[in-house]
């Protein structure tokens, strides 16, 4: 009855829901790319969690010639898959399944190495993965997307937006991510107070990021209208930003402040930074992962370093040995832990950029089935699409190009 | 390992899913109000659960200058949010986000006071909130809707119905509410047998209300056809009706009977009472919360009073001190407990009516962005809506007003 | 705190989600049968779980004149409901609700008897129900569908396929089934290592069946395109195939191999066997349950017999008395257990075929409201369908029969 299963399996199932339903449906916002969004998300996840079980197993739990598995290895494999799906978001609609599988093969490996360096060698704390998952996944994907830059992507512009019902499908993803994020951040922490505190902090942070996102989305629009892109994405920044600090004594007020700030930065990113990234830096970021995972992830790493640097025996009591064992055992000061946290962020950015660069070069190999510029964001090259939709596509094309009718 | 987290967090996550996915998608049945239904549900919930943590915290767990939080406070905040969302259902499509936030601010406060009077002062039992959540939320919303009565609402009549796919989105909400309702009613009860019994009773009651709803929906139609409005809503009445009595010894047979009755009353309400409420009483109840939460909530309070009045030491054994501590300790007879239960219902109705009245007057203040009569149930005043939908809107309008074509 | 509730209720809720959301939405792929798919799934489930509580209660937990209920009875009732829904998949779109309720009445009863013979009399192990649920449900439905064969079904052919958004709704079902299948197979096993191991094996098997399904779906298509029918269904075969052996020492490698094989067989079934079943054997299997539940179920029973036959004290240690109590107590050899497992499969096939035959004859009774051949896969005979959809239906019909336009 004391089996670890009973303390972590419900959290694992919440995380599992986030990976397959959350990420999968969040990406169905594209009007003609729903099959690919949900289908490739499924394929990449099923592949990554198996490959990651091996990679993480060799690095973390290889004893006596065998990889030890259990509910914790399932959670960790899902976490690694999360990073892959973040990168997938950056290149969504512009890559073939073969390219994506190749990306996953590389990214899962580098994720495992980076995570091993941070958690095992540097003693960095990052339970909910602000660094190892969000920062790593986002910058890996962004650099990869930069290498795969398509100057003629406007040929597919008419399919890049959403339609009414595709936005509702995307909200299924958003909300499942939102409600289960407290489980995500708390799934791998120490049992007992550690999980309890992490869940609470994440819950408050998400509440605050939701309010700041709604407020800012309306304020930034000329007519005071809300933008579904912000609501589908930036509300989640509160979960990302406490990924490192959620298990620490950030306090509910700190969590609310961090969440409020993350929602603000993320919404501003979608509104102002994203067009600049494309026009100036040639980074085409389909889902805006820079705004949802990149910036909030880096901010989360900084918040984590700050809160770690403020750790005292008084504040944590007996819990200090669980949250910061190296400080509790006197091997490190709080300040030194904070420096290690910052160094962990640096290592992550290096690994992500390097990996994304290599990945991009690999994915530019011919024969990987990359879609042509005029067929991006289009299911029909990879899927049997029911006839009725093709009819609608025709109808749309006619509406869009009235001169072809004449 | 004995942390309360492990005994309540899975139930909390089920409740959380009901609030954000369940209520949210249930309200997407309106053809042109999907963004607002799911989006405002999200906004109000994120706001209410933070505000409620403060209000309930001051009233219930304010010790030594600090509010004590934990998984129970998260559950209670979600419960209070549920009441707000029920009221939202009554005015869905006819209020602006600013009006709704103002409503939430008031309703959360009054909810906290009413709950404090019932649970802490009167010693009333109401685990699943037949009174505190459903009755309170429904009559607050109905009175508020009465004060905001729009005599010209038929100008928006063409958008009040559903379309095929919007009804399927609504079923996501219905079913998540239905499957997790046993967790809702059992989330705050005593651990052990109390939670176990409550979950079972709710499960049976819901099964019975589903059967009576399907049967009656077909019987009431001339051609024997089922009506999606009944299936989306009245099936859930079985969860509402055992909200008070679920943790008591209502027995499975009692739960089945209560559920069957609740499904019947609710379906009859949608069919016959709802048009009368609008025409005679000038209450425009968009989601029919009177049928799903109002009448079944009152019925649930009465069932709870009845079952409480029948409580004996024999029937409950050692469990009596958990379910009815005041009876177990000899401070009250079972009959006296039943009278207190009825008085709790009376107090709730007074608070809800008074609060809804005040709320309605507040919301009639100008400058709150209330939509004009001809723009109710319409996303486009508050949201950037993708172009394709506007095209369809145009097409609809042409179909509906053929004379404008000439 | 040691209440069984805390060890099984989270798994129960996952199973509950699979039954109502998973099966329900998986069947919404039909373009004009979404209301019926999700609605009748709901009705049959609510009915079956109440009726099954009685049937299983009398057979398994009837003591002192009372049926004993609890979280285990809720799980078992949901399992029985799963079998009914599999049969429903075979006749989807071709039966009235009254016919379906009659089918459920019969099938739940026979399910209970068959399960009692296997588990209680023969001492067969079948935690996740490869035999009792999948094989039984599939062949019951297939034989029933054979008896109800419609030679003129092509009159409804134009409604048999999906549309773009109905395929996305179906993916909600697929993915919830996929993510929670580890909970399904592990819900009724022994607590502790038994549940832990079953969840792990199922997780790996599903990962492997997903990869083999995607690979084969693309390979079997002329243009390398993926087929949504395969992705929605065959990916799940990995869960079915370890339904018997999941709690045994199949090892992760064995689970991966079984899942890979199951995904392969299932995809091949959809591609090649299904048309033959209709043309040669006159079995019209709407959802292809033969490919998803029939063949993988039988394969799962064989895998279970094989793994049972290889059981040794060394491999299981103390766990042997939980998994194979009869072997541990010396009443049976491993080989003998394997033979009993095979006999259990045989009994299941006999019961399913016999039951499906009787059921088919019963359902052919007049006055049960069976839809005419030209009105299959059509919501409008049983539901009030919103006007807009009817308009689209008209538009479709005009497109399909251009001569009527002239």
Short mmCIF file of C-alpha atoms in Angstrom, two decimals, chain B residues 80-380:
data_model
loop_
_atom_site.label_atom_id
_atom_site.label_comp_id
_atom_site.label_asym_id
_atom_site.label_seq_id
_atom_site.Cartn_x
_atom_site.Cartn_y
_atom_site.Cartn_z
CA UNK B 80 -17.77 28.81 -4.80
CA UNK B 81 -16.77 29.29 -8.43
CA UNK B 82 -19.39 26.70 -9.36
CA UNK B 83 -22.13 28.91 -7.86
CA UNK B 84 -20.89 31.89 -9.87
CA UNK B 85 -20.93 29.83 -13.07
CA UNK B 86 -24.50 28.71 -12.41
CA UNK B 87 -25.57 32.36 -12.19
CA UNK B 88 -23.54 33.04 -15.33
CA UNK B 89 -25.66 30.41 -17.08
CA UNK B 90 -28.83 32.39 -16.35
CA UNK B 91 -27.52 35.56 -17.98
CA UNK B 92 -25.35 33.91 -20.66
CA UNK B 93 -25.18 35.97 -23.84
CA UNK B 94 -26.75 39.07 -22.34
CA UNK B 95 -23.94 40.53 -20.23
CA UNK B 96 -20.49 41.97 -20.80
CA UNK B 97 -17.31 40.65 -19.16
CA UNK B 98 -17.15 43.73 -16.94
CA UNK B 99 -20.69 43.12 -15.74
CA UNK B 100 -19.84 39.49 -15.10
CA UNK B 101 -16.73 40.34 -13.09
CA UNK B 102 -18.78 42.73 -10.98
CA UNK B 103 -21.36 39.98 -10.46
CA UNK B 104 -18.62 37.57 -9.39
CA UNK B 105 -17.17 40.06 -6.95
CA UNK B 106 -20.53 40.37 -5.21
CA UNK B 107 -21.62 36.76 -5.50
CA UNK B 108 -18.39 35.26 -4.13
CA UNK B 109 -18.69 37.49 -1.08
CA UNK B 110 -22.31 36.61 -0.41
CA UNK B 111 -21.64 32.94 -1.11
CA UNK B 112 -18.96 32.98 1.58
CA UNK B 113 -21.23 34.63 4.12
CA UNK B 114 -24.17 32.33 3.37
CA UNK B 115 -21.95 29.24 3.51
CA UNK B 116 -20.46 30.42 6.80
CA UNK B 117 -23.93 30.89 8.32
CA UNK B 118 -25.12 27.48 7.18
CA UNK B 119 -22.08 25.33 7.90
CA UNK B 120 -20.49 27.09 10.84
CA UNK B 121 -23.35 28.87 12.65
CA UNK B 122 -26.35 26.65 11.93
CA UNK B 123 -24.49 23.33 11.80
CA UNK B 124 -26.24 22.42 8.55
CA UNK B 125 -24.78 19.58 6.45
CA UNK B 126 -24.40 20.30 2.74
CA UNK B 127 -21.28 18.56 1.41
CA UNK B 128 -22.11 18.68 -2.29
CA UNK B 129 -23.85 22.03 -2.01
CA UNK B 130 -27.49 21.41 -3.00
CA UNK B 131 -28.19 24.57 -1.02
CA UNK B 132 -24.95 26.56 -0.84
CA UNK B 133 -23.96 26.04 -4.48
CA UNK B 134 -26.93 25.02 -6.63
CA UNK B 135 -29.86 26.74 -4.95
CA UNK B 136 -27.82 29.82 -4.15
CA UNK B 137 -26.25 30.09 -7.61
CA UNK B 138 -29.50 29.46 -9.46
CA UNK B 139 -31.75 31.92 -7.60
CA UNK B 140 -29.03 34.56 -7.45
CA UNK B 141 -28.78 34.30 -11.24
CA UNK B 142 -32.52 34.17 -11.82
CA UNK B 143 -33.30 37.23 -9.74
CA UNK B 144 -30.42 39.04 -11.38
CA UNK B 145 -31.73 38.04 -14.80
CA UNK B 146 -35.19 39.31 -13.77
CA UNK B 147 -33.78 42.73 -12.91
CA UNK B 148 -31.94 42.80 -16.24
CA UNK B 149 -35.07 41.75 -18.19
CA UNK B 150 -34.89 42.69 -21.89
CA UNK B 151 -38.28 43.07 -23.52
CA UNK B 152 -36.67 43.31 -26.98
CA UNK B 153 -34.57 40.17 -26.72
CA UNK B 154 -36.31 38.55 -29.68
CA UNK B 155 -34.12 40.81 -31.82
CA UNK B 156 -31.35 38.29 -31.09
CA UNK B 157 -33.62 35.24 -31.31
CA UNK B 158 -31.97 33.90 -34.46
CA UNK B 159 -28.73 33.34 -32.59
CA UNK B 160 -30.23 31.79 -29.46
CA UNK B 161 -30.22 28.22 -30.75
CA UNK B 162 -27.48 25.75 -31.40
CA UNK B 163 -25.92 24.33 -34.56
CA UNK B 164 -24.94 20.71 -35.06
CA UNK B 165 -21.31 20.94 -33.95
CA UNK B 166 -22.00 23.39 -31.12
CA UNK B 167 -24.25 20.75 -29.58
CA UNK B 168 -21.40 18.25 -29.73
CA UNK B 169 -19.05 20.70 -28.03
CA UNK B 170 -21.68 21.14 -25.32
CA UNK B 171 -21.76 17.37 -24.80
CA UNK B 172 -18.06 17.51 -23.82
CA UNK B 173 -19.17 19.69 -20.95
CA UNK B 174 -22.17 17.58 -20.02
CA UNK B 175 -20.26 14.33 -19.86
CA UNK B 176 -17.31 15.65 -17.90
CA UNK B 177 -19.75 17.10 -15.39
CA UNK B 178 -21.59 13.79 -15.26
CA UNK B 179 -18.63 11.47 -14.80
CA UNK B 180 -16.88 13.58 -12.17
CA UNK B 181 -19.94 14.52 -10.13
CA UNK B 182 -19.29 11.68 -7.64
CA UNK B 183 -15.95 13.40 -6.94
CA UNK B 184 -17.69 16.76 -6.59
CA UNK B 185 -20.12 15.63 -3.92
CA UNK B 186 -17.51 13.56 -2.07
CA UNK B 187 -14.57 15.97 -2.29
CA UNK B 188 -15.21 17.81 1.00
CA UNK B 189 -16.75 14.97 3.06
CA UNK B 190 -14.97 13.07 5.81
CA UNK B 191 -12.26 10.77 4.50
CA UNK B 192 -12.84 7.04 4.41
CA UNK B 193 -16.37 5.66 4.41
CA UNK B 194 -17.84 9.15 4.07
CA UNK B 195 -16.21 9.80 0.71
CA UNK B 196 -16.80 6.25 -0.44
CA UNK B 197 -20.54 6.36 0.35
CA UNK B 198 -21.03 9.80 -1.17
CA UNK B 199 -19.39 8.77 -4.43
CA UNK B 200 -21.57 5.66 -4.65
CA UNK B 201 -24.82 7.49 -3.93
CA UNK B 202 -24.03 10.16 -6.51
CA UNK B 203 -23.12 7.53 -9.11
CA UNK B 204 -26.48 5.80 -8.68
CA UNK B 205 -28.48 8.99 -8.60
CA UNK B 206 -26.91 10.16 -11.84
CA UNK B 207 -27.60 6.83 -13.50
CA UNK B 208 -31.27 7.12 -12.60
CA UNK B 209 -31.65 10.75 -13.64
CA UNK B 210 -30.12 9.88 -17.02
CA UNK B 211 -32.68 7.17 -17.65
CA UNK B 212 -35.64 9.31 -16.61
CA UNK B 213 -34.40 12.21 -18.74
CA UNK B 214 -34.04 10.11 -21.90
CA UNK B 215 -37.40 8.46 -21.35
CA UNK B 216 -39.27 11.67 -20.67
CA UNK B 217 -37.57 13.62 -23.45
CA UNK B 218 -38.81 11.08 -26.01
CA UNK B 219 -42.26 10.78 -24.43
CA UNK B 220 -42.86 14.54 -24.39
CA UNK B 221 -42.08 14.95 -28.07
CA UNK B 222 -44.82 14.45 -30.63
CA UNK B 223 -42.63 12.29 -32.84
CA UNK B 224 -40.77 10.57 -30.00
CA UNK B 225 -37.60 12.49 -30.79
CA UNK B 226 -34.99 13.28 -28.18
CA UNK B 227 -34.15 16.90 -27.43
CA UNK B 228 -30.47 17.80 -26.99
CA UNK B 229 -31.37 20.51 -24.47
CA UNK B 230 -32.75 17.85 -22.12
CA UNK B 231 -29.88 15.43 -22.66
CA UNK B 232 -27.26 18.12 -22.14
CA UNK B 233 -28.78 19.32 -18.90
CA UNK B 234 -31.42 17.28 -17.12
CA UNK B 235 -29.25 14.16 -16.95
CA UNK B 236 -27.14 16.06 -14.44
CA UNK B 237 -30.00 16.72 -12.02
CA UNK B 238 -29.18 13.46 -10.25
CA UNK B 239 -25.91 14.95 -9.09
CA UNK B 240 -27.57 18.10 -7.80
CA UNK B 241 -30.32 16.33 -5.90
CA UNK B 242 -28.00 14.27 -3.66
CA UNK B 243 -25.69 17.21 -2.97
CA UNK B 244 -26.93 17.42 0.61
CA UNK B 245 -27.89 13.82 1.31
CA UNK B 246 -25.10 12.02 -0.58
CA UNK B 247 -22.93 11.57 2.49
CA UNK B 248 -25.92 10.49 4.61
CA UNK B 249 -27.50 7.03 4.76
CA UNK B 250 -29.83 7.67 1.86
CA UNK B 251 -29.18 4.08 0.64
CA UNK B 252 -28.63 3.20 -3.04
CA UNK B 253 -32.37 2.77 -3.53
CA UNK B 254 -33.01 6.21 -2.10
CA UNK B 255 -30.33 7.68 -4.35
CA UNK B 256 -31.89 6.02 -7.40
CA UNK B 257 -35.34 7.32 -6.48
CA UNK B 258 -34.07 10.85 -5.85
CA UNK B 259 -32.15 10.84 -9.13
CA UNK B 260 -35.11 9.54 -11.09
CA UNK B 261 -37.35 12.23 -9.64
CA UNK B 262 -34.79 14.97 -10.26
CA UNK B 263 -34.33 14.01 -13.92
CA UNK B 264 -38.10 14.04 -14.33
CA UNK B 265 -38.63 17.43 -12.73
CA UNK B 266 -35.75 18.94 -14.63
CA UNK B 267 -36.94 17.70 -18.02
CA UNK B 268 -40.49 18.87 -17.30
CA UNK B 269 -39.04 22.23 -16.33
CA UNK B 270 -37.22 22.63 -19.64
CA UNK B 271 -40.32 21.60 -21.57
CA UNK B 272 -43.11 23.45 -19.79
CA UNK B 273 -41.89 25.82 -17.10
CA UNK B 274 -39.16 27.68 -18.94
CA UNK B 275 -41.41 29.40 -21.51
CA UNK B 276 -43.76 30.44 -18.68
CA UNK B 277 -40.89 31.88 -16.65
CA UNK B 278 -40.07 34.16 -19.56
CA UNK B 279 -43.60 35.11 -20.61
CA UNK B 280 -45.23 35.43 -17.16
CA UNK B 281 -42.36 36.18 -14.78
CA UNK B 282 -40.04 38.01 -17.19
CA UNK B 283 -37.13 35.79 -16.28
CA UNK B 284 -34.91 35.01 -19.27
CA UNK B 285 -32.86 32.01 -18.25
CA UNK B 286 -30.47 31.22 -21.12
CA UNK B 287 -29.20 27.85 -19.90
CA UNK B 288 -32.28 26.91 -17.92
CA UNK B 289 -30.45 26.93 -14.60
CA UNK B 290 -33.80 26.93 -12.84
CA UNK B 291 -34.44 23.45 -14.22
CA UNK B 292 -30.98 22.04 -13.65
CA UNK B 293 -29.85 23.75 -10.45
CA UNK B 294 -32.83 25.62 -8.98
CA UNK B 295 -35.57 23.02 -8.61
CA UNK B 296 -33.26 20.02 -8.15
CA UNK B 297 -31.27 22.04 -5.61
CA UNK B 298 -34.35 22.82 -3.54
CA UNK B 299 -35.47 19.21 -3.88
CA UNK B 300 -32.00 18.12 -2.76
CA UNK B 301 -32.26 20.32 0.31
CA UNK B 302 -35.63 18.78 1.17
CA UNK B 303 -34.31 15.25 0.63
CA UNK B 304 -31.38 16.14 2.86
CA UNK B 305 -33.67 17.39 5.61
CA UNK B 306 -35.76 14.23 5.35
CA UNK B 307 -32.78 11.87 5.53
CA UNK B 308 -31.25 13.89 8.38
CA UNK B 309 -34.52 13.65 10.28
CA UNK B 310 -34.41 9.86 9.98
CA UNK B 311 -30.84 9.55 11.31
CA UNK B 312 -30.35 7.01 14.10
CA UNK B 313 -27.31 5.70 15.95
CA UNK B 314 -28.13 2.24 14.63
CA UNK B 315 -28.06 3.27 11.00
CA UNK B 316 -24.79 5.21 11.16
CA UNK B 317 -22.86 3.39 13.89
CA UNK B 318 -19.51 5.04 14.55
CA UNK B 319 -19.95 7.14 11.45
CA UNK B 320 -22.60 9.28 13.13
CA UNK B 321 -19.98 11.53 14.73
CA UNK B 322 -18.56 12.28 11.28
CA UNK B 323 -21.82 12.93 9.46
CA UNK B 324 -23.85 14.50 12.26
CA UNK B 325 -21.44 15.45 15.07
CA UNK B 326 -24.09 17.50 16.87
CA UNK B 327 -26.48 14.56 17.00
CA UNK B 328 -23.71 12.16 18.03
CA UNK B 329 -22.66 14.45 20.86
CA UNK B 330 -26.26 14.79 21.98
CA UNK B 331 -26.57 18.51 21.27
CA UNK B 332 -29.39 17.95 18.81
CA UNK B 333 -32.05 15.42 17.96
CA UNK B 334 -32.41 14.15 14.39
CA UNK B 335 -35.68 16.05 14.05
CA UNK B 336 -34.01 19.21 15.23
CA UNK B 337 -31.23 18.69 12.68
CA UNK B 338 -33.91 18.36 9.97
CA UNK B 339 -35.42 21.67 11.04
CA UNK B 340 -32.01 23.34 10.89
CA UNK B 341 -31.54 21.92 7.40
CA UNK B 342 -34.83 23.49 6.31
CA UNK B 343 -33.87 26.76 7.92
CA UNK B 344 -30.60 26.62 5.98
CA UNK B 345 -32.58 26.38 2.75
CA UNK B 346 -34.65 29.40 3.77
CA UNK B 347 -31.53 31.44 4.57
CA UNK B 348 -29.99 30.48 1.25
CA UNK B 349 -33.06 31.55 -0.70
CA UNK B 350 -33.12 34.88 1.12
CA UNK B 351 -29.43 35.54 0.51
CA UNK B 352 -29.65 34.49 -3.13
CA UNK B 353 -32.70 36.63 -3.88
CA UNK B 354 -31.38 39.64 -2.05
CA UNK B 355 -27.94 39.26 -3.65
CA UNK B 356 -29.34 38.75 -7.13
CA UNK B 357 -31.50 41.84 -6.72
CA UNK B 358 -28.63 44.03 -5.59
CA UNK B 359 -26.44 42.50 -8.29
CA UNK B 360 -28.98 43.26 -10.97
CA UNK B 361 -29.23 46.89 -9.94
CA UNK B 362 -25.44 47.21 -9.94
CA UNK B 363 -25.20 45.64 -13.38
CA UNK B 364 -27.71 48.11 -14.78
CA UNK B 365 -25.22 50.89 -14.21
CA UNK B 366 -24.31 52.44 -17.55
CA UNK B 367 -20.73 52.16 -18.88
CA UNK B 368 -20.44 48.47 -18.08
CA UNK B 369 -20.54 47.56 -21.76
CA UNK B 370 -23.82 45.64 -21.75
CA UNK B 371 -24.58 44.38 -25.29
CA UNK B 372 -27.52 45.93 -27.19
CA UNK B 373 -30.67 43.81 -27.59
CA UNK B 374 -29.82 43.02 -31.19
CA UNK B 375 -26.28 41.85 -30.38
CA UNK B 376 -26.95 39.30 -27.63
CA UNK B 377 -25.52 35.79 -27.99
CA UNK B 378 -22.88 37.19 -30.34
CA UNK B 379 -19.12 36.75 -29.98
CA UNK B 380 -18.16 39.55 -32.34
#
